[in-house]
Coordinates of C-alpha atoms and ligand atoms in Angstrom, one line a residue:
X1 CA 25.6 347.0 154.8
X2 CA 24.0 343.4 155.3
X3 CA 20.4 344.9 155.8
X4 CA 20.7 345.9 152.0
X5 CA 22.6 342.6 151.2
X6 CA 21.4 339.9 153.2
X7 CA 23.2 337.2 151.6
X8 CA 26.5 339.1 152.3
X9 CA 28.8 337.3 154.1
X10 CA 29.9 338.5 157.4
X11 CA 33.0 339.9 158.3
X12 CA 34.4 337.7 160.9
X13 CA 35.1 334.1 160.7
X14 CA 33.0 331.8 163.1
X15 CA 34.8 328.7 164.1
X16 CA 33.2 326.2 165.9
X17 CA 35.6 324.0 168.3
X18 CA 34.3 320.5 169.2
X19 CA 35.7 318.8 172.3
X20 CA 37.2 321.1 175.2
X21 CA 40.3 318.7 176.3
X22 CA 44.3 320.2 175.6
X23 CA 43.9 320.5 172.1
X24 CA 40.6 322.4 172.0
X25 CA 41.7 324.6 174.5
X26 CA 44.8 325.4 172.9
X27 CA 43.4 326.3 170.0
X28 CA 40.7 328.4 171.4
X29 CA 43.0 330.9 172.6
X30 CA 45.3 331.1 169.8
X31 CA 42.4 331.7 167.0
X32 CA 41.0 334.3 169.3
X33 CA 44.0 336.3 168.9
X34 CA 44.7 336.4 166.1
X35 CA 40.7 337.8 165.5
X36 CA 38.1 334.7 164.7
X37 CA 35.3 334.5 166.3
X38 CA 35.5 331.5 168.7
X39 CA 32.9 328.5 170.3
X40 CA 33.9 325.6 171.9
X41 CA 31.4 322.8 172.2
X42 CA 32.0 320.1 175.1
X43 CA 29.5 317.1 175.6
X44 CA 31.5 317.2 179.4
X45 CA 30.1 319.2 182.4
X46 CA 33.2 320.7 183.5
X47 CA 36.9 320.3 183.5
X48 CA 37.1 318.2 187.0
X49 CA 37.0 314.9 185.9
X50 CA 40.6 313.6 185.0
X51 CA 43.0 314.3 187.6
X52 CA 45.8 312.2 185.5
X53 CA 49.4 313.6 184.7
X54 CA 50.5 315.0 181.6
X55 CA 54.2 316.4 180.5
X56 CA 54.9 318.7 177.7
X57 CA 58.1 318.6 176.0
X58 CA 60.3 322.4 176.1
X59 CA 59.7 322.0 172.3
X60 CA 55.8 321.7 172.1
X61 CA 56.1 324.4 174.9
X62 CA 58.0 327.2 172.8
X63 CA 55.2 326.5 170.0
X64 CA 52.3 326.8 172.6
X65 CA 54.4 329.8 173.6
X66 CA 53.6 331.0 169.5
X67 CA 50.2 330.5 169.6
X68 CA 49.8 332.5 172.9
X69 CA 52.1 334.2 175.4
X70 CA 49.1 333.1 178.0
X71 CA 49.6 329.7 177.8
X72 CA 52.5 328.8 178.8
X73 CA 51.7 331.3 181.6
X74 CA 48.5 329.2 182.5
X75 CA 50.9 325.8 182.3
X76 CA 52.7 327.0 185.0
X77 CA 50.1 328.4 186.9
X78 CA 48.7 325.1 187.2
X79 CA 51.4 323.5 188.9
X80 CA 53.5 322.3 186.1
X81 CA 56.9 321.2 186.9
X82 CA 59.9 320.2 185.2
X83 CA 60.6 316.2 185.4
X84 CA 64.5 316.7 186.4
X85 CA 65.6 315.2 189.7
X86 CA 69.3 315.4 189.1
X87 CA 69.3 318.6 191.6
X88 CA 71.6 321.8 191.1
X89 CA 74.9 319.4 189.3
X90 CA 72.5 317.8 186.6
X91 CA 69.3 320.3 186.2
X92 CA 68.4 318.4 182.7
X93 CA 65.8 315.5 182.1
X94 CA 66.8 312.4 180.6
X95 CA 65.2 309.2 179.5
X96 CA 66.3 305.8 180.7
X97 CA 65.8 302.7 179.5
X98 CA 67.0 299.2 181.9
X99 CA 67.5 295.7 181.9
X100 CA 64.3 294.6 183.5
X101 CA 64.3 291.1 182.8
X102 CA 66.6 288.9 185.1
X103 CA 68.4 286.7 182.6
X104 CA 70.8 284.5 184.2
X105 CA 74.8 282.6 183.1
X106 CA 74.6 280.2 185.3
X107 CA 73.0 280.2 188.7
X108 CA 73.8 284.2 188.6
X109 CA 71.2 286.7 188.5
X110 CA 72.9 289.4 186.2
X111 CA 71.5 292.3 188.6
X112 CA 70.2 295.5 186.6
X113 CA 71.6 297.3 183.9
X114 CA 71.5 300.6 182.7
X115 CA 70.7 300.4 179.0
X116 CA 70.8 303.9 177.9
X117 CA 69.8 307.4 179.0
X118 CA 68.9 310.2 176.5
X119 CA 69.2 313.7 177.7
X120 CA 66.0 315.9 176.8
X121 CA 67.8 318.8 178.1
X122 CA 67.4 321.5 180.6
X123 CA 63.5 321.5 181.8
X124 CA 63.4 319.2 178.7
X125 CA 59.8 318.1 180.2
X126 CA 57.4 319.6 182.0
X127 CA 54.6 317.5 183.9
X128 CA 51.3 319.1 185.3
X129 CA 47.5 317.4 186.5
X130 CA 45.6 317.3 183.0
X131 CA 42.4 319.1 185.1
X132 CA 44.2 321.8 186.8
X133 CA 45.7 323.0 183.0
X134 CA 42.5 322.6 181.5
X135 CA 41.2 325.1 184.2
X136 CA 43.8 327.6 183.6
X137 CA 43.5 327.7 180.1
X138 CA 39.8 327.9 180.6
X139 CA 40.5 331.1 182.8
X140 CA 42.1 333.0 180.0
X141 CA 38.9 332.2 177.8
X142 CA 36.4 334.5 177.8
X143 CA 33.0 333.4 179.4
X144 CA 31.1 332.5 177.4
X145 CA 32.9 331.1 174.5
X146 CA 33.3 327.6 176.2
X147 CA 29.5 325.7 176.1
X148 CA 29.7 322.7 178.2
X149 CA 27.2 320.0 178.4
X150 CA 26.9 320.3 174.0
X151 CA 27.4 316.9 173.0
X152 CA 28.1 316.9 169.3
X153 CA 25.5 314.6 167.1
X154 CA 25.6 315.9 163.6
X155 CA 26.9 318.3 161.2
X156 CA 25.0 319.8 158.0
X157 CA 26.2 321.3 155.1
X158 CA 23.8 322.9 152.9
X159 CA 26.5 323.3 150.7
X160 CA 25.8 327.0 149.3
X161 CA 28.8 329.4 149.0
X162 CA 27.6 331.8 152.0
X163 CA 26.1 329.3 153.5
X164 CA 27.0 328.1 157.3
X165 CA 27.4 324.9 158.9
X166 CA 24.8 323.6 161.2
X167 CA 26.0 321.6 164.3
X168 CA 23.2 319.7 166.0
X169 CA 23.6 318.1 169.5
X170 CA 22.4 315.9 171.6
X171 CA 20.3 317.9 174.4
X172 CA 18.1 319.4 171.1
X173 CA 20.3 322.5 170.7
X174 CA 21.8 323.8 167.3
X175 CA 24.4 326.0 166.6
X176 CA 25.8 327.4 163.2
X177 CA 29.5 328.4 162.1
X178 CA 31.9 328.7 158.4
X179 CA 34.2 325.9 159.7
X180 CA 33.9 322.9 162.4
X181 CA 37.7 321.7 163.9
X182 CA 36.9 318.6 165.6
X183 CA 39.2 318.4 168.5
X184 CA 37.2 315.5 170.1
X185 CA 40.2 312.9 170.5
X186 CA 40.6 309.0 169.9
X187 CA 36.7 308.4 169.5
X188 CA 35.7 311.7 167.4
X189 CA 32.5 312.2 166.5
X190 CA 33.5 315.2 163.7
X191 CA 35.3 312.3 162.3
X192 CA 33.0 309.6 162.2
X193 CA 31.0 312.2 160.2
X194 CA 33.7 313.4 158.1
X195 CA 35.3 310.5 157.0
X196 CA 31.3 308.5 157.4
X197 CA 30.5 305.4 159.6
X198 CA 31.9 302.7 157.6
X199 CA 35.0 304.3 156.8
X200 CA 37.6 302.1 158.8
X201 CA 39.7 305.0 159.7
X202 CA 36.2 306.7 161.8
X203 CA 37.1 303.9 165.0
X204 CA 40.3 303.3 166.4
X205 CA 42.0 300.1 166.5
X206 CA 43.3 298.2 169.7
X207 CA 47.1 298.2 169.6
X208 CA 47.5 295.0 171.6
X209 CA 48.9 296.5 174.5
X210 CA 46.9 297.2 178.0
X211 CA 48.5 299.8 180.6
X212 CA 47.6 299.2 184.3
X213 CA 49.1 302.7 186.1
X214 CA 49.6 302.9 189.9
X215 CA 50.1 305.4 192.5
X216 CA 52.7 303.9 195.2
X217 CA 53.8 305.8 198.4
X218 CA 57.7 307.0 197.7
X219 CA 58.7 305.6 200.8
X220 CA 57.5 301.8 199.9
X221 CA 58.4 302.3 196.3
X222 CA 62.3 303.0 197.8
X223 CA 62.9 299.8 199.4
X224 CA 62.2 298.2 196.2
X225 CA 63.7 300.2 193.9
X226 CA 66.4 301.9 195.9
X227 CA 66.6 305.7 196.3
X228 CA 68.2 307.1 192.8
X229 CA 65.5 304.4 190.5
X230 CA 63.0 305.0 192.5
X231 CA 63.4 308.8 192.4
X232 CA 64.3 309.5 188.8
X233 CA 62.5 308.4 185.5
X234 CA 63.4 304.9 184.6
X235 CA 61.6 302.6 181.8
X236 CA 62.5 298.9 182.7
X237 CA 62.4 297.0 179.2
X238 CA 61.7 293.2 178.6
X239 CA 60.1 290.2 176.8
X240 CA 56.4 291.5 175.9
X241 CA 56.0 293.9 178.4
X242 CA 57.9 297.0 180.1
X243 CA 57.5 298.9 183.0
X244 CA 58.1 302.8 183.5
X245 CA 57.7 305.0 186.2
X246 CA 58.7 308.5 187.4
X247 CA 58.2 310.3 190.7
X248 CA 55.3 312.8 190.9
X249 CA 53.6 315.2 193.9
X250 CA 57.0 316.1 194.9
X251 CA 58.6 313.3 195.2
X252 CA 55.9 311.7 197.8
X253 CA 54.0 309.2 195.0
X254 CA 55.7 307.0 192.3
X255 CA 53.8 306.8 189.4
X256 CA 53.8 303.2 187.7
X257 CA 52.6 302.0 184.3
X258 CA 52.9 298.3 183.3
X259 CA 52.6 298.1 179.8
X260 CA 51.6 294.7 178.5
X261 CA 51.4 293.1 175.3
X262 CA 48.0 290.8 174.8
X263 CA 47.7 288.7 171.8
X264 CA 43.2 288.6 172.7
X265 CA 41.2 290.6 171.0
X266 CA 39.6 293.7 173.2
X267 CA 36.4 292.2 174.3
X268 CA 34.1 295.4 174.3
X269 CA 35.5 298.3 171.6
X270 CA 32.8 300.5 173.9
X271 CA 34.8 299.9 176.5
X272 CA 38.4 300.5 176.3
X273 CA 38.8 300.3 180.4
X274 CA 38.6 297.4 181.8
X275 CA 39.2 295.8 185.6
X276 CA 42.7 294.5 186.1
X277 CA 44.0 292.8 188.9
X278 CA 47.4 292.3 190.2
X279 CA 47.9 288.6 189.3
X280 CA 48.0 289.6 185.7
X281 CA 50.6 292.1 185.6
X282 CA 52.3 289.4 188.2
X283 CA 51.9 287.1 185.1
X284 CA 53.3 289.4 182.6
X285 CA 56.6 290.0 184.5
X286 CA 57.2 286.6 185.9
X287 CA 61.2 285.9 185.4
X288 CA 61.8 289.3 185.7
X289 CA 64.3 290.9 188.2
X290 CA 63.4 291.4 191.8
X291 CA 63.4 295.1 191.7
X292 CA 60.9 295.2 189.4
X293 CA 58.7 292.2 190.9
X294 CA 58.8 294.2 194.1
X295 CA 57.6 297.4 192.9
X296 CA 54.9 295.1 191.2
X297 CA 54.3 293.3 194.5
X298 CA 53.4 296.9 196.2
X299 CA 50.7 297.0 193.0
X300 CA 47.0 297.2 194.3
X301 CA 45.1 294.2 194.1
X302 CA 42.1 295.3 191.8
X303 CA 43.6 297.6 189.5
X304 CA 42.2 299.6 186.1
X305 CA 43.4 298.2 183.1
X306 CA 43.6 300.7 179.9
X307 CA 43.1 299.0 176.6
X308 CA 45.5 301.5 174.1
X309 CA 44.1 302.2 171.6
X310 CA 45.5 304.1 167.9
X311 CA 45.2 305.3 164.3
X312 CA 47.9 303.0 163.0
X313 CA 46.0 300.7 161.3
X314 CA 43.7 302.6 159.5
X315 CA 45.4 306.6 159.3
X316 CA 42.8 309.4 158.7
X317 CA 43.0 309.7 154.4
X318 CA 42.3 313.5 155.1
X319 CA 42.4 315.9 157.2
X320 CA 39.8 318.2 156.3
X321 CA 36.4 318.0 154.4
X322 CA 34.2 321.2 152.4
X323 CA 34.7 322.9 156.0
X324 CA 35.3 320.2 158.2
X325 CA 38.9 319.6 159.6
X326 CA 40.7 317.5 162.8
X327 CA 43.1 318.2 164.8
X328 CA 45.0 316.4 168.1
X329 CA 44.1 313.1 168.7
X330 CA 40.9 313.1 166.8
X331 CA 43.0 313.2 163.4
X332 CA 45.9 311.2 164.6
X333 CA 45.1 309.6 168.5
X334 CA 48.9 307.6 169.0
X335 CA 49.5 305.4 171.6
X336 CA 51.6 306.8 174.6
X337 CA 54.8 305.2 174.0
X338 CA 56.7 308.2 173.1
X339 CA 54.6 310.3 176.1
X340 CA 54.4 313.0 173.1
X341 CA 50.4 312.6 171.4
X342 CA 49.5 316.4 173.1
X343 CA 52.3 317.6 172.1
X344 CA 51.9 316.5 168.4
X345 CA 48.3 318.4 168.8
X346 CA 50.1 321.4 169.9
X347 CA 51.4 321.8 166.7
X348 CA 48.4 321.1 165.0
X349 CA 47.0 324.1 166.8
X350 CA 49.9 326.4 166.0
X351 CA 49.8 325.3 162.2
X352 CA 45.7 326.6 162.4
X353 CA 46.3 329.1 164.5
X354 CA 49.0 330.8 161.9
X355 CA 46.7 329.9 159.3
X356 CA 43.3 331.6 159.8
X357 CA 45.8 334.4 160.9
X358 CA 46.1 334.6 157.4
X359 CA 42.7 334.2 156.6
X360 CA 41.2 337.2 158.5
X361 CA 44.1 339.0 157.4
X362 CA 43.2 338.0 153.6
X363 CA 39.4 338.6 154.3
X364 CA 40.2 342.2 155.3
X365 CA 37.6 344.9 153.5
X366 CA 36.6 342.1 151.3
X367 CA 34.5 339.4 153.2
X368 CA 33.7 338.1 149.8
X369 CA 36.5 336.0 150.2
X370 CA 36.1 334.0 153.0
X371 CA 35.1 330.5 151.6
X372 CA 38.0 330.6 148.8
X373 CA 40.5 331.7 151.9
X374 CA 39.1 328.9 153.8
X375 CA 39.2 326.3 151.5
X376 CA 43.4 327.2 151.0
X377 CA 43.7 327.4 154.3
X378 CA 42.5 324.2 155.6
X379 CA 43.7 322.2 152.9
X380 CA 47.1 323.9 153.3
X381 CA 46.8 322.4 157.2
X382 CA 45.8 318.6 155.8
X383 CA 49.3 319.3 153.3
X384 CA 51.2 320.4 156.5
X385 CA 50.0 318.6 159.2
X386 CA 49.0 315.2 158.0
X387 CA 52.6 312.8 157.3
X388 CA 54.4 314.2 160.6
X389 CA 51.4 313.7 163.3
X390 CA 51.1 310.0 161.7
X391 CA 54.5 309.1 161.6
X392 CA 54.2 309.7 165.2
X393 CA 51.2 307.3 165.5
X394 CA 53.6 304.6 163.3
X395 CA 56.8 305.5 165.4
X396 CA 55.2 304.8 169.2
X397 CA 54.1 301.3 167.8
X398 CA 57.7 301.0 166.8
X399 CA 59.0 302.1 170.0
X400 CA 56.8 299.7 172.1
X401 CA 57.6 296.7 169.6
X402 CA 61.2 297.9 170.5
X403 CA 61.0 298.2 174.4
X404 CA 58.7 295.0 174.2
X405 CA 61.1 292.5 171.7
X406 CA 62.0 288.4 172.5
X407 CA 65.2 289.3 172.2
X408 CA 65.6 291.0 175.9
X409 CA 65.1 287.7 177.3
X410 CA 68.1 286.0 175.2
X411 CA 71.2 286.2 176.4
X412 CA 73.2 285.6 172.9
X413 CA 70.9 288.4 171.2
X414 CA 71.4 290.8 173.9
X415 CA 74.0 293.1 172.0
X416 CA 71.1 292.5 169.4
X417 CA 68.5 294.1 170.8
X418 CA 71.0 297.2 172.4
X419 CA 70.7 298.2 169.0
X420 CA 67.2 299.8 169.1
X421 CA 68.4 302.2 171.1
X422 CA 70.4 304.2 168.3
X423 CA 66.8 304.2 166.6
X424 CA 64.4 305.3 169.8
X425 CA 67.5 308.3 170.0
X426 CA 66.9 309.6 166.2
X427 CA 63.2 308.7 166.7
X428 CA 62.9 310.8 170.1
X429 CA 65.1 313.8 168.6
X430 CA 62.5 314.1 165.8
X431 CA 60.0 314.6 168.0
X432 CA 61.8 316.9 171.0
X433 CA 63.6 318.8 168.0
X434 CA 60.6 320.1 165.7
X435 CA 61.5 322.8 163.4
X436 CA 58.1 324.2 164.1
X437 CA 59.2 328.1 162.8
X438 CA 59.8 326.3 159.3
X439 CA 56.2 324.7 159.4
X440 CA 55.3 328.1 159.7
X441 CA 56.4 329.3 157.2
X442 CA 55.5 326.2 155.2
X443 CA 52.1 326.9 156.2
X444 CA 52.0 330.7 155.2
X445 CA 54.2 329.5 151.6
X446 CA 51.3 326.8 150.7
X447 CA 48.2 329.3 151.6
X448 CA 49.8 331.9 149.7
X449 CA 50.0 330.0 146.5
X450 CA 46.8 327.5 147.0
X451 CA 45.1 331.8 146.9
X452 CA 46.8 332.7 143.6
X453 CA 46.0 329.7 142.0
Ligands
FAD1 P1 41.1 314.7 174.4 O1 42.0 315.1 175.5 O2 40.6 313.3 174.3 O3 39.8 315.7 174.5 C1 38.7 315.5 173.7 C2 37.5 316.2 174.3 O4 36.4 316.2 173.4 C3 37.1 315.7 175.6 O5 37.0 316.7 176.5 C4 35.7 315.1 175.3 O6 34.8 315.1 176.4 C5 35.3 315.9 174.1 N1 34.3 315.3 173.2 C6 34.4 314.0 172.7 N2 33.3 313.8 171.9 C7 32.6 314.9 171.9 C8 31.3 315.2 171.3 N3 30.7 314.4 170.4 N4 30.8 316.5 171.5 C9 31.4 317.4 172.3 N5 32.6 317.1 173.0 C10 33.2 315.8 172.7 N6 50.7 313.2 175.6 C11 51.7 314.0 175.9 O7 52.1 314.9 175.1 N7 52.5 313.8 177.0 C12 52.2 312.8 177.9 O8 52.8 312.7 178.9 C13 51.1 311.9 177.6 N8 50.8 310.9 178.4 C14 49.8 310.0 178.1 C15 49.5 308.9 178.9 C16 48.4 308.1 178.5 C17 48.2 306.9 179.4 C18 47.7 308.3 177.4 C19 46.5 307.4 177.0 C20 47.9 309.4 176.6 C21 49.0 310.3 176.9 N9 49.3 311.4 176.1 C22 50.4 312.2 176.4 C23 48.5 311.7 174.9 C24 47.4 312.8 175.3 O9 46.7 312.4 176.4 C25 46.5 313.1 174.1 O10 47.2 313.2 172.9 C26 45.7 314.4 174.3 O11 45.0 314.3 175.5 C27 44.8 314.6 173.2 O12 44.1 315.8 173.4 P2 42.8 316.2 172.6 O13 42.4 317.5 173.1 O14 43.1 316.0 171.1 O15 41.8 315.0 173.0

């Protein structure tokens, strides 16, 4: 018993969670099935604050579906909804890309163009409020497992076999556990401390692009757009900047983002919002066709402007330490080109989840082995995880250089840059079309062998 060996190492494995957004969440309820012993530390007070949209693909849904039957169950509690607006004769979600910019032979404006539309399948999407599936996901947590108001500070390893990790936050508090997954997103602290301060890969870097996003009134956003844009997902593409919206509420809102390249450096790295005002995003689509200046036009006057910012210039080296390890954006924060970054954590949280599955199965009746099963197991995760999640990071900076190039403003390269879209198609289906049972098994394969050797 651990009264006559106190240096014995307990029986269960304690993981410590940092940073209670999708990801953290996720991963919470998944490692408590499969029988860890689970905290989740968020510096936040509660889960009210972002009411923004999100949309899952059916793919990162089946693999949420793997890592808990409840979850998907809480998604669509929550209010999630599938994206499709084709009604009963066309129930599946596509994407669609369109001439934006108003390019003219002659005195002729050419009038808009459907580029291409990529079908994502039946209920190939699924969009809900970020807040309202954070609460149900919360709901299937047990109470006191999720800590709010912990804002992570520092992490110390003594370094001993048996020997836990100590977590130190900002209001004073400790807390101890055998492994820390940081799950807190673009600006993680776990890895800042991880990968240390000067390490370029422990800030993000500004991708050059701002996004200024916009509620508008269906009803207004009709008369510019007509009824069939206005109602269905449409992504208008054009010189150095692109504009995609999608309906939301029901159909009673439009939500618009302008994307928009910007050569200036991001004044304040603190700061990644910023106030924006409708005379830039006016500037940005100037020469652009009247559709999409009108839909602009209904734009507010004083509007927030997100700087974007990724891990593509500097990726993450590793994604694990002794007993430190990242997942979601924290190890691989993309920006939102492809509309897939949660989704790309998802898995994450299913490769872990199968993982320490195997660790507490390994660790049964011998508790002795817990650090060695560890160790395999989180290096296993890096092995697994880590070329996938940043080819997604590279690949939405490829998409946006793509929906963004010269060339949609040329009228002799046009068939040029029509080309891309062959590329966005492959690049899309890699992400919608994850063979997520064979990372499994990947997973399980590399633990297996990283424990016999
Ligand atoms: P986050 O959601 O950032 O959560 C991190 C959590 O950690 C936060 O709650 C934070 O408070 C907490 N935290 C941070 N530091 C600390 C600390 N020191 N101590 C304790 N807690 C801490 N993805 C999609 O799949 N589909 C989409 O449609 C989509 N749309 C997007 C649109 C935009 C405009 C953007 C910017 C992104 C979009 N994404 C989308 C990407 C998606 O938002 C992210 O990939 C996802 O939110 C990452 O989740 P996360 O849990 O890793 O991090």
């Amino acid at each position: 018993s651990p009264m006559d060996h106190p240096s014995a190492p307990d029986e269960q494995v304690e993981i410590a969670i940092v940073g209670g957004g999708i990801i953290g969440l996720v991963l919470t309820v998944g490692l408590l099935r499969v029988g860890a012993k689970v905290k989740v530390y968020e510096q936040a007070q509660g889960f009210r604050e972002i009411g923004a949209g999100i949309a899952f693909t059916a793919n990162a849904i089946r693999c949420m579906h793997l890592i808990d039957g409840g979850i998907p169950v809480a998604l669509r509690s929550s209010g999630s909804v599938a994206t499709s607006n084709g009604g009963e004769e066309d129930p599946n979600d596509y994407l669609r890309w369109i001439d934006g910019f108003d390019r003219k032979r002659g005195d002729e404006p050419r009038g808009q163009r459907l580029l291409y539309k990529l079908d994502a399948g039946y209920r190939g999407f699924e969009g809900c409020r970020r807040d309202q599936f954070l609460e149900a996901l919360v709901k299937i947590v047990p109470p006191d497992v999720v800590e709010l108001k912990k804002r992570l500070e520092s992490i110390t390893d003594g370094g001993g076999a048996d020997e836990k990790l100590r977590l130190a936050f900002a209001d004073g508090t400790t807390a101890e556990a055998d492994i820390v997954i940081g799950c807190d997103g673009v600006k993680s602290r776990v890895r800042r401390i991880l990968l240390g301060e000067d390490h370029p890969a422990s800030r993000p870097s500004y991708t050059h692009c701002v996004a200024y996003r916009t509620l508008i009134p269906m009803e207004r956003a009709v008369k510019a757009l007509g009824r069939y844009k206005a109602t269905n997902q449409h992504n208008h593409v054009g010189p150095g900047a692109n504009l995609l919206h999608y309906p939301v509420a029901g159909n009673s809102m439009l939500n618009a983002v302008a994307f928009v390249r910007d050569r200036r450096r991001w004044p304040d790295e603190r700061q990644t919002v910023a106030e924006g005002s409708k005379a830039d995003v006016e500037a940005a689509f100037e020469g652009w066709c009247p559709a999409v200046r009108e839909l602009i036009d209904l734009f507010p006057d004083t509007l927030t402007k997100w700087g974007i910012f990724d891990l593509w210039e500097y990726p993450v080296p590793r994604y694990h330490g002794r007993s430190i390890c990242l997942a979601g954006d924290a190890a691989h924060a993309s920006s939102p080109h492809h509309g897939a970054g949660a989704c790309v954590g998802v898995e994450d949280a299913l490769c872990l989840t199968t993982l320490v599955e195997a660790v507490v199965a390994d660790m049964r009746g011998r508790p002795e082995t817990k650090r060695a099963a560890l160790d395999a197991a989180l290096t296993t995760y890096d092995a697994v995880r880590r070329t996938r999640s940043q080819w997604v990071v590279n690949s939405s900076r490829r998409v946006c250089d793509l929906h963004q190039q010269r060339e949609w403003a040329d009228d002799d390269r046009l068939v040029k840059a029509e080309t891309c879209f062959e590329e966005i198609r492959d690049r899309s289906l890699k992400i919608w079309h994850f063979e997520y049972e064979a990372m499994m098994d990947e997973a399980l394969e590399g633990y297996k062998r990283r424990r016999r050797s």
